[in-house]
PDB file of N, CA and C in Angstrom:
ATOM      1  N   UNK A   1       6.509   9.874   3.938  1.00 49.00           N
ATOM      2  CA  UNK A   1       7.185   8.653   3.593  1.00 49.00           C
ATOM      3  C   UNK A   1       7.754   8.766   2.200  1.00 49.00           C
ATOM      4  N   UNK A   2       8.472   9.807   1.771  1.00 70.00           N
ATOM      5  CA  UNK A   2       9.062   9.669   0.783  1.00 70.00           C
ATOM      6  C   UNK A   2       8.199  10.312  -0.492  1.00 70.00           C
ATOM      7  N   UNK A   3       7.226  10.816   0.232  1.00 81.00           N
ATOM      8  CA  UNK A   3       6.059  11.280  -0.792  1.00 81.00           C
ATOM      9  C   UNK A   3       5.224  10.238  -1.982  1.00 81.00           C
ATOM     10  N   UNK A   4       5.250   9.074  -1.095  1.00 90.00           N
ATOM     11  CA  UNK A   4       4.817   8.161  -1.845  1.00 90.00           C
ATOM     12  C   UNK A   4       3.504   7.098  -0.768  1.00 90.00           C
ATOM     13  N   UNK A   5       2.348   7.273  -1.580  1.00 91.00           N
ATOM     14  CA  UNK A   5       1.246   6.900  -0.772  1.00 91.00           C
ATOM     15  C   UNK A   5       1.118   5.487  -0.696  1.00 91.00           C
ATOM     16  N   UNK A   6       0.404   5.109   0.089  1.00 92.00           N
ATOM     17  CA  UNK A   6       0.982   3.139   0.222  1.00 92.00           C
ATOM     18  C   UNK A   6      -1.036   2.685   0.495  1.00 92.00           C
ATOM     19  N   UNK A   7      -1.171   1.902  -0.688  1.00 94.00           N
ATOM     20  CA  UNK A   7      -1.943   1.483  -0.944  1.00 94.00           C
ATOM     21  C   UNK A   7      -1.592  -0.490  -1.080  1.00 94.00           C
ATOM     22  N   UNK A   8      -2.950  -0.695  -0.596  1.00 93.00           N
ATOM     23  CA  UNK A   8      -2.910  -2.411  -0.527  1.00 93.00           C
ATOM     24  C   UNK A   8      -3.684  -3.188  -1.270  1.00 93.00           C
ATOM     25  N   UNK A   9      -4.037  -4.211  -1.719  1.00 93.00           N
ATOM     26  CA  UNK A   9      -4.498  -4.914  -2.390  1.00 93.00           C
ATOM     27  C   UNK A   9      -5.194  -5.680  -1.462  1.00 93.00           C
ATOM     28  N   UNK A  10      -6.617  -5.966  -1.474  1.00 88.00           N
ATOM     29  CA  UNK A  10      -7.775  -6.212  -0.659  1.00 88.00           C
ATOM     30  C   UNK A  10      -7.315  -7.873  -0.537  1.00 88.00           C
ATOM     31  N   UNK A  11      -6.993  -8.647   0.618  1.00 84.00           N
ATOM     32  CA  UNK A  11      -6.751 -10.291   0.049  1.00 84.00           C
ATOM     33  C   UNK A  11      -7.976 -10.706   0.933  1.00 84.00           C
ATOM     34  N   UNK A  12      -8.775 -11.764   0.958  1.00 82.00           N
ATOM     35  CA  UNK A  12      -9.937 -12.350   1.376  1.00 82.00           C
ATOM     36  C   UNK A  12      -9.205 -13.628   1.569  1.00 82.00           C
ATOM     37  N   UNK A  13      -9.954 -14.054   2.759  1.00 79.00           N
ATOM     38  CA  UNK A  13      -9.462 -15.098   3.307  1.00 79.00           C
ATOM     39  C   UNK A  13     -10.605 -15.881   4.241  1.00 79.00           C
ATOM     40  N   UNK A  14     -10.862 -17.324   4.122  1.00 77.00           N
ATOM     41  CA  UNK A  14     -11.673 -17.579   4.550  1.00 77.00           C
ATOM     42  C   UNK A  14     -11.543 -17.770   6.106  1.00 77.00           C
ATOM     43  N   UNK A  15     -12.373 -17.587   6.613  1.00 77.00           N
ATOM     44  CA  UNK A  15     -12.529 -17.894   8.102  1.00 77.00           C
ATOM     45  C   UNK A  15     -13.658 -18.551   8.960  1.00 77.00           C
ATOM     46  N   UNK A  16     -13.407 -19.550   9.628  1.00 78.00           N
ATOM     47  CA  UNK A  16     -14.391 -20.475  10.184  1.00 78.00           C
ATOM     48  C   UNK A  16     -14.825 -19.976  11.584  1.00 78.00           C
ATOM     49  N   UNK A  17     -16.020 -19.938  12.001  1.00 75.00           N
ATOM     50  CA  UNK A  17     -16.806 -19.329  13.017  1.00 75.00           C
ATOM     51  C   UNK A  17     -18.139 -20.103  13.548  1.00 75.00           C
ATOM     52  N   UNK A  18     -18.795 -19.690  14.848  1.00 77.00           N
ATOM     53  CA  UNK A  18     -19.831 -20.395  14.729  1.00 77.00           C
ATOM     54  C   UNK A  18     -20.865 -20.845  14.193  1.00 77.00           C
ATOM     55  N   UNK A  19     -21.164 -19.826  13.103  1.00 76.00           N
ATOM     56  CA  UNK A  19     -22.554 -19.932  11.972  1.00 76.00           C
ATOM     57  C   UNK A  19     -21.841 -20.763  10.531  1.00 76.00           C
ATOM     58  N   UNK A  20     -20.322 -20.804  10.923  1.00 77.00           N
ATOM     59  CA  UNK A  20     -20.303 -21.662   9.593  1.00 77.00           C
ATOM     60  C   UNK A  20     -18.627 -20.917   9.246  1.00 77.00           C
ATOM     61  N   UNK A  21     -18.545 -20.745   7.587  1.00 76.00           N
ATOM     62  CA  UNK A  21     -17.485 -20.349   6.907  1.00 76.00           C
ATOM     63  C   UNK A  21     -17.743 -19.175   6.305  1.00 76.00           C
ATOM     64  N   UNK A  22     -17.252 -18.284   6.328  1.00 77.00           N
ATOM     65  CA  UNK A  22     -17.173 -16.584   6.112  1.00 77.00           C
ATOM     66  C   UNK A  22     -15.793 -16.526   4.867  1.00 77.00           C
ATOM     67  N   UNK A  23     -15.761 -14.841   5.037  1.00 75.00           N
ATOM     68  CA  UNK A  23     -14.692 -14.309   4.369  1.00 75.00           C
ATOM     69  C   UNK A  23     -14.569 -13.208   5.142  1.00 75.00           C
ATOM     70  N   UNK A  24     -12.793 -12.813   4.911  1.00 76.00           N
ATOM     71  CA  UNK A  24     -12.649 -11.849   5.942  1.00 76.00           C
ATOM     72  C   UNK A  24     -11.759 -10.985   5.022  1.00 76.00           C
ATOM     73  N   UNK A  25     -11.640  -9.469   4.689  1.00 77.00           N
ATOM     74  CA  UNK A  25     -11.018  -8.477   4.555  1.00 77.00           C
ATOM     75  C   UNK A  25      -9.486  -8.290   4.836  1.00 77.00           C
ATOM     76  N   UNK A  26      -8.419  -8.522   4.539  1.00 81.00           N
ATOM     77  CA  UNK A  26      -7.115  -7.945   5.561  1.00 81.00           C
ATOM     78  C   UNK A  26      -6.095  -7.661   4.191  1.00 81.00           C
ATOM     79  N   UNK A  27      -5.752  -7.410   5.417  1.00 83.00           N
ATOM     80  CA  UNK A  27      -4.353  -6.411   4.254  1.00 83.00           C
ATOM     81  C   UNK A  27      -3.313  -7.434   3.446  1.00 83.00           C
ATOM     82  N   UNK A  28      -3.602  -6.771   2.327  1.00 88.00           N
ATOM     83  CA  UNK A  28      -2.897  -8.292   1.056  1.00 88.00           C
ATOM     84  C   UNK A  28      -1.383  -7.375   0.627  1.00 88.00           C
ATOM     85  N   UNK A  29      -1.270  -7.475  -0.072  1.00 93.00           N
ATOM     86  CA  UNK A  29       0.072  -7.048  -1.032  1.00 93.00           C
ATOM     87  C   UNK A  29      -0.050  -5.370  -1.053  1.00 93.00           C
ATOM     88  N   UNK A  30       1.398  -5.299  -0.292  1.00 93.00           N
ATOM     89  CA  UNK A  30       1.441  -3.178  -0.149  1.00 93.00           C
ATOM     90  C   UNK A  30       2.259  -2.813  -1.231  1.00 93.00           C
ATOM     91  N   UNK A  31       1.506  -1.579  -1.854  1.00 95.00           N
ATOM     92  CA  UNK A  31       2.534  -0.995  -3.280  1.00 95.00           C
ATOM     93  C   UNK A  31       2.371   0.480  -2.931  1.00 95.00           C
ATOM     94  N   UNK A  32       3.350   0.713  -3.595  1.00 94.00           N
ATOM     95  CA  UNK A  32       3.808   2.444  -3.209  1.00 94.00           C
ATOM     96  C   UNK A  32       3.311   2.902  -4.445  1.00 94.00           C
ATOM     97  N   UNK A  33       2.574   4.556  -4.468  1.00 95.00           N
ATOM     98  CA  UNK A  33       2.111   4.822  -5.710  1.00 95.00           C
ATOM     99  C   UNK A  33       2.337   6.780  -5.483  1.00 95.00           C
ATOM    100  N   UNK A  34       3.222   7.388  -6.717  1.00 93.00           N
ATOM    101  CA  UNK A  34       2.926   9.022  -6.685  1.00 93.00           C
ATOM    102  C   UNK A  34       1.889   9.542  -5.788  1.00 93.00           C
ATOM    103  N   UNK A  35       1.887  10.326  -5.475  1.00 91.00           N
ATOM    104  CA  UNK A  35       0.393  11.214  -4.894  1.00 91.00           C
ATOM    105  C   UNK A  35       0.336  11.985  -5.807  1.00 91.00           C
ATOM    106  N   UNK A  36      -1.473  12.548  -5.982  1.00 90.00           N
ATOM    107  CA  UNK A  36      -2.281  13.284  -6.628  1.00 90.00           C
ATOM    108  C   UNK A  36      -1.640  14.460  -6.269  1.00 90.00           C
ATOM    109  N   UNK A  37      -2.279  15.713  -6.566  1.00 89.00           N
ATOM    110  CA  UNK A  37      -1.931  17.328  -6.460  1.00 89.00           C
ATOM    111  C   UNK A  37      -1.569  17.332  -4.731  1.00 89.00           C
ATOM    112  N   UNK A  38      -2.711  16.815  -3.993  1.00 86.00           N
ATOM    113  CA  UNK A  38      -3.352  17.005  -2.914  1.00 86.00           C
ATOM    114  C   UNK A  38      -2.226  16.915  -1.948  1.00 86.00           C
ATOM    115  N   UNK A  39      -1.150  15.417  -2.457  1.00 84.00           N
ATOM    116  CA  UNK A  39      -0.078  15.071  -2.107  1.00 84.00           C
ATOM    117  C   UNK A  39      -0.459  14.418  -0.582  1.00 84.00           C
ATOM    118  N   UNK A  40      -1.540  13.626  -0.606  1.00 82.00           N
ATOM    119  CA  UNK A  40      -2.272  12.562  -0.236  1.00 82.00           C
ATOM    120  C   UNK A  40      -2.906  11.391  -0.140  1.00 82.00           C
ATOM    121  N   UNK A  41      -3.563  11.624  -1.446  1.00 88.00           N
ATOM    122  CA  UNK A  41      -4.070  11.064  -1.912  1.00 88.00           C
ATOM    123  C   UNK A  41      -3.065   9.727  -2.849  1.00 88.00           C
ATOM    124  N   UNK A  42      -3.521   8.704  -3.577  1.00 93.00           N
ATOM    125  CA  UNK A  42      -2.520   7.868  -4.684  1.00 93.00           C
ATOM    126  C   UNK A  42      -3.104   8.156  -5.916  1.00 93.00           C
ATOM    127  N   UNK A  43      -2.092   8.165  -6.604  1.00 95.00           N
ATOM    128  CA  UNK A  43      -2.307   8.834  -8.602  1.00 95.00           C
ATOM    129  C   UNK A  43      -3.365   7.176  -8.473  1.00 95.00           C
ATOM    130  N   UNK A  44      -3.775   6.891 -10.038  1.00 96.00           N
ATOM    131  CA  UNK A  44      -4.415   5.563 -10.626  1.00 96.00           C
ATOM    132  C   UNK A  44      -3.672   4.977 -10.826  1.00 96.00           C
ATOM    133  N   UNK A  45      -2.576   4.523  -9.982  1.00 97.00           N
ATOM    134  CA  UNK A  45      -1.200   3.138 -10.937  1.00 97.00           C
ATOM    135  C   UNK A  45      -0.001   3.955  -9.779  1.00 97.00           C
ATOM    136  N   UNK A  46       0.078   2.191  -9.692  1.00 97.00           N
ATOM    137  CA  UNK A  46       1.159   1.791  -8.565  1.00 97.00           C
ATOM    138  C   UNK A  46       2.174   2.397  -9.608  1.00 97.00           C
ATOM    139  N   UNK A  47       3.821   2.098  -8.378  1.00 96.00           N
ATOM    140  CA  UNK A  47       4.870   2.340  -9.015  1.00 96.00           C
ATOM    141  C   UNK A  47       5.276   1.023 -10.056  1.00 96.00           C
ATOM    142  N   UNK A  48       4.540   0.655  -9.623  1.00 97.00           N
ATOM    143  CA  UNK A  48       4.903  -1.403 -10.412  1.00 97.00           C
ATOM    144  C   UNK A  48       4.005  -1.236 -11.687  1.00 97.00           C
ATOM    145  N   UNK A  49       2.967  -0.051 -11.612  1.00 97.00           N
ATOM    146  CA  UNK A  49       2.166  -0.503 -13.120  1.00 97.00           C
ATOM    147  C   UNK A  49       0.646  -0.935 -12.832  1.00 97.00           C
ATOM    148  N   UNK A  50       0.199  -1.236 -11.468  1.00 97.00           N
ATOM    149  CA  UNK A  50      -1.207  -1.914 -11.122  1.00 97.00           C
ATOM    150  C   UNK A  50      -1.989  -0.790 -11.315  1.00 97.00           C
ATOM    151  N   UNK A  51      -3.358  -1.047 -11.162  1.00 97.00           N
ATOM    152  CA  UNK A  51      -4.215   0.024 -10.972  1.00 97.00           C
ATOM    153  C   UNK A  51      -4.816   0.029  -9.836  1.00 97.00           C
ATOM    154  N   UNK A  52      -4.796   1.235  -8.611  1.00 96.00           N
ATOM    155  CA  UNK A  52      -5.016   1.481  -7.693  1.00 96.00           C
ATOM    156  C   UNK A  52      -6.850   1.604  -7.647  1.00 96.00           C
ATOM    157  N   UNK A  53      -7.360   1.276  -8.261  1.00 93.00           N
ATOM    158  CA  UNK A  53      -8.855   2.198  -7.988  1.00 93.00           C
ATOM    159  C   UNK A  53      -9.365   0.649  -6.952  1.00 93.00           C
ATOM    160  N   UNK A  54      -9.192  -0.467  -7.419  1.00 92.00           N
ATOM    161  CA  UNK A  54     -10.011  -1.030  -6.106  1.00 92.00           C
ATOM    162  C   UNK A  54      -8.840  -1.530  -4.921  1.00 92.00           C
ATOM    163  N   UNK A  55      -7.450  -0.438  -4.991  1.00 94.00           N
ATOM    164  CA  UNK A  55      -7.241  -0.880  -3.740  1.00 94.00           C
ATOM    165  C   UNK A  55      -7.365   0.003  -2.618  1.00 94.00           C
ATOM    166  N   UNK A  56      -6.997  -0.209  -1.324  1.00 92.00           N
ATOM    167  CA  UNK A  56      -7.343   0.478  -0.274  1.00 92.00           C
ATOM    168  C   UNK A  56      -5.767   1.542   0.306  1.00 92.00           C
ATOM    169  N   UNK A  57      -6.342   2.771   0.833  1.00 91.00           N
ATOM    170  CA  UNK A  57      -4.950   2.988   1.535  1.00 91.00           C
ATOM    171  C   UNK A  57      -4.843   2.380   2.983  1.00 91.00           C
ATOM    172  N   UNK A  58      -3.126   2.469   2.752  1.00 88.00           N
ATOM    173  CA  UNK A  58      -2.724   1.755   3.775  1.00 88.00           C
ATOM    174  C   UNK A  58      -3.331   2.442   5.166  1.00 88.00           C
ATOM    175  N   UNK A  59      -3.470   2.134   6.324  1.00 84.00           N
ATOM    176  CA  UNK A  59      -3.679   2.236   7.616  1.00 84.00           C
ATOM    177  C   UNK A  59      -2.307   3.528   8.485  1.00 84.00           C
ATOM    178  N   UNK A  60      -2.630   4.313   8.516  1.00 83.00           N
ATOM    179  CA  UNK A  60      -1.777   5.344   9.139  1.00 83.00           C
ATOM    180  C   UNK A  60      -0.333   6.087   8.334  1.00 83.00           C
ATOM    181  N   UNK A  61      -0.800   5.848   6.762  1.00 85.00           N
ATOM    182  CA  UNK A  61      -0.195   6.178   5.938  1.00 85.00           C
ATOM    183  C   UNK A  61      -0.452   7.805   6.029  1.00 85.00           C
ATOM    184  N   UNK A  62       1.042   8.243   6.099  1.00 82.00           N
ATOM    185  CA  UNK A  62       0.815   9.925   5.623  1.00 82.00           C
ATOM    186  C   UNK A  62       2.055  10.459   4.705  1.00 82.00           C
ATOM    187  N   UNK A  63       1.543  10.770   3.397  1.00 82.00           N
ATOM    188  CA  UNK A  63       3.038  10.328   2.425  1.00 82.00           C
ATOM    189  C   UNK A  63       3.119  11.565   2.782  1.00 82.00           C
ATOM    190  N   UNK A  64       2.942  12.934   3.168  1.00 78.00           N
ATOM    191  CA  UNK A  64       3.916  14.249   3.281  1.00 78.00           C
ATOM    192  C   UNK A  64       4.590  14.032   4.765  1.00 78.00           C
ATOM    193  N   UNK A  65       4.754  13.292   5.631  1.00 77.00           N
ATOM    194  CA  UNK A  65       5.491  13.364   6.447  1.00 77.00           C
ATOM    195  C   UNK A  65       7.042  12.366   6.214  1.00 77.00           C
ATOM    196  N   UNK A  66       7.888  13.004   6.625  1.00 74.00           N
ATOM    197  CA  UNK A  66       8.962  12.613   5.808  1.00 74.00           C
ATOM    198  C   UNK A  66       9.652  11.389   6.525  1.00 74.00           C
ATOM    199  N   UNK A  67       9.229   9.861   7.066  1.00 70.00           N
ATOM    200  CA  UNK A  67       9.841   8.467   7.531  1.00 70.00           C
ATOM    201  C   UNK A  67      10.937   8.132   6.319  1.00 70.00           C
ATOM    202  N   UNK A  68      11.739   7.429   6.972  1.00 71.00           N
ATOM    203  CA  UNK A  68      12.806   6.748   6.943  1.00 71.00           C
ATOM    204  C   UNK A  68      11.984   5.461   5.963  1.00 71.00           C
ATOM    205  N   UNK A  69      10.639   5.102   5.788  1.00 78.00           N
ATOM    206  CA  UNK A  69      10.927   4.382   4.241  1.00 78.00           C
ATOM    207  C   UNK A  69       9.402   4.749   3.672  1.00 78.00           C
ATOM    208  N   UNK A  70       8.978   4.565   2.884  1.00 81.00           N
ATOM    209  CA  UNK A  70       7.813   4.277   1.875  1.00 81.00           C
ATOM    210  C   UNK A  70       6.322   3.806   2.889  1.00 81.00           C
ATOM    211  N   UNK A  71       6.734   2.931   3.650  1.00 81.00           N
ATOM    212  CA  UNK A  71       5.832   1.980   3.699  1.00 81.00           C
ATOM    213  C   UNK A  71       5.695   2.044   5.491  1.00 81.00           C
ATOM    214  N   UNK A  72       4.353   2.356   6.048  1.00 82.00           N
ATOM    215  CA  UNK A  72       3.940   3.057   7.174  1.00 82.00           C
ATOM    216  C   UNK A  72       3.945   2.298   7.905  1.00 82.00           C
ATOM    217  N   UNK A  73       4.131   1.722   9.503  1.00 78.00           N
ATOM    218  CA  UNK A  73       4.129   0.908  10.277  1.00 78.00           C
ATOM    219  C   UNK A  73       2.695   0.600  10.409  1.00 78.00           C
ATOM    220  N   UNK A  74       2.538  -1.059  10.147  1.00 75.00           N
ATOM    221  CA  UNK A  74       1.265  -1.851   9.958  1.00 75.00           C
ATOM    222  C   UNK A  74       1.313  -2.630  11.005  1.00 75.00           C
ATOM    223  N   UNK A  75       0.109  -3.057  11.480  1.00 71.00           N
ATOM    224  CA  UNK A  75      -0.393  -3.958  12.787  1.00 71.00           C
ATOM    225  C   UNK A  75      -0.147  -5.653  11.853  1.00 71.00           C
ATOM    226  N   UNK A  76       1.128  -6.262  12.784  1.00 69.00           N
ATOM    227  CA  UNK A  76       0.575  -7.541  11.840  1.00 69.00           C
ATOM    228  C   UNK A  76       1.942  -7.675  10.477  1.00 69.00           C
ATOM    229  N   UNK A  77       2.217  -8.685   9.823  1.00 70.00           N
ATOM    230  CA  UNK A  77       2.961  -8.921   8.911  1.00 70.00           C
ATOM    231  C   UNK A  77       2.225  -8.226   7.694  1.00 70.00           C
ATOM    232  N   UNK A  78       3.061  -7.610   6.868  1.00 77.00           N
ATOM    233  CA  UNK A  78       2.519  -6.864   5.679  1.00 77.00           C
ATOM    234  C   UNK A  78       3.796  -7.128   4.600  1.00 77.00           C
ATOM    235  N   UNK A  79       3.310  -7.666   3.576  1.00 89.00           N
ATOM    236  CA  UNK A  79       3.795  -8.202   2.497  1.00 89.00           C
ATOM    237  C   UNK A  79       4.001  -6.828   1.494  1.00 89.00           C
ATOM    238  N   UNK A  80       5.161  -6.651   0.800  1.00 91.00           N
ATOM    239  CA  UNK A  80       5.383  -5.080   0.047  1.00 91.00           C
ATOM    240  C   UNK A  80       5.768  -5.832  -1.177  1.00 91.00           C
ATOM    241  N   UNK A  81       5.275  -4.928  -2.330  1.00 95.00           N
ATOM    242  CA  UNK A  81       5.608  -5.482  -3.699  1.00 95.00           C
ATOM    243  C   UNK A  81       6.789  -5.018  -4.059  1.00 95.00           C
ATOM    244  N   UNK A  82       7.760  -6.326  -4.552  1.00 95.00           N
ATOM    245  CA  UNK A  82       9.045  -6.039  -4.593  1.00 95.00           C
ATOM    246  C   UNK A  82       9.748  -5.142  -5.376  1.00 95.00           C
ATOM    247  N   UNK A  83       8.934  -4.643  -6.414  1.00 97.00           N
ATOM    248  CA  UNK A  83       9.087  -3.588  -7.559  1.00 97.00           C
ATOM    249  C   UNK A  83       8.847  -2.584  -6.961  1.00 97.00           C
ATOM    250  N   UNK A  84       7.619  -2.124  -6.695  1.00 95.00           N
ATOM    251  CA  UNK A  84       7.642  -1.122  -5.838  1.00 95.00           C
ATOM    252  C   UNK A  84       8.385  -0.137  -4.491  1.00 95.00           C
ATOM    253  N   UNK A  85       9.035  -1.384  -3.950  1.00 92.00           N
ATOM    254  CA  UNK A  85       9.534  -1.502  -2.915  1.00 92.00           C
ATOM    255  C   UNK A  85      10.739  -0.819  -3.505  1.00 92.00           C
ATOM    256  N   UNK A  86      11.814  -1.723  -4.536  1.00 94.00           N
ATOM    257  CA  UNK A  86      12.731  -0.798  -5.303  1.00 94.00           C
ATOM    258  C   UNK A  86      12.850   0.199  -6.040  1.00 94.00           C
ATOM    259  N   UNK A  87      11.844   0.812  -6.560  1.00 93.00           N
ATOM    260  CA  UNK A  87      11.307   1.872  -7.098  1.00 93.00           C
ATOM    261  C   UNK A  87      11.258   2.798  -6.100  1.00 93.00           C
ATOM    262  N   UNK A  88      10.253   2.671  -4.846  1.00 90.00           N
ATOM    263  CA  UNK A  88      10.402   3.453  -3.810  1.00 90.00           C
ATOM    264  C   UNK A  88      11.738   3.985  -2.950  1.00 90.00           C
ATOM    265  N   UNK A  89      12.193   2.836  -3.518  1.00 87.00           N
ATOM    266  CA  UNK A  89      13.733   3.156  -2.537  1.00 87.00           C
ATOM    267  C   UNK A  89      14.751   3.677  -3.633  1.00 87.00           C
ATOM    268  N   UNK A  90      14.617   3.748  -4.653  1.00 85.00           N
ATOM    269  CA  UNK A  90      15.824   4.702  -5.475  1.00 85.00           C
ATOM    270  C   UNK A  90      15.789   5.925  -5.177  1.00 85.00           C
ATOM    271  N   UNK A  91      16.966   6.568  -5.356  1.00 80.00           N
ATOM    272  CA  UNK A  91      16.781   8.557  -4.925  1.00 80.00           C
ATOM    273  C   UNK A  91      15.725   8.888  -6.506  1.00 80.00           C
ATOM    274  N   UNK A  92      14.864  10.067  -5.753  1.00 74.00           N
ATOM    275  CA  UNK A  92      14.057  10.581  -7.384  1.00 74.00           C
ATOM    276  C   UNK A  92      15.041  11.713  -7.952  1.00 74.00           C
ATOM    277  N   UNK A  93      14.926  11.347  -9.103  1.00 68.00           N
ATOM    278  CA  UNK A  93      15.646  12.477  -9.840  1.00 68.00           C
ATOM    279  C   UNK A  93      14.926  13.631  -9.526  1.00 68.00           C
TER     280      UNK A  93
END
């Protein structure tokens, strides 16, 4: 995907069930970030500037295979950070 690994930002959300009111895990805000050596992995800091260490990678993300954008086909609406998003999409020098 452009050689750029796609990491998410953990969003919690409450959810009501039979024992009561919970919290639930799902996929919050997607940012594109360099890859490590490994060219797998995400460097520590989005393309926007965040710091990646408590977020998650994306779900069927593989940044050495070469898609048509950044950001990996997700189950479900997935919200992309708009900086990132343009960052990801400029040609790299």
């Amino acid at each position: 995907m452009n050689g750029y690994a796609a990491v998410f930002e953990v969003a919690i959300t409450a959810q009501r069930s039979l024992g009561g009111m919970g919290a639930v895990e799902d996929i919050g805000i997607l940012h594109a970030a360099e890859t490590d050596a490994s060219g797998r992995a995400p460097e520590r800091q989005t393309l926007c500037g965040l710091d990646t260490t408590n977020m998650q990678p994306a779900p069927l993300d593989q940044p050495a295979t070469p898609w048509d954008t950044w950001m990996p086909p997700l189950p479900g609406p997935a919200e992309a950070c708009r900086e990132c998003d343009r960052l990801a999409s400029a040609p790299r020098p």
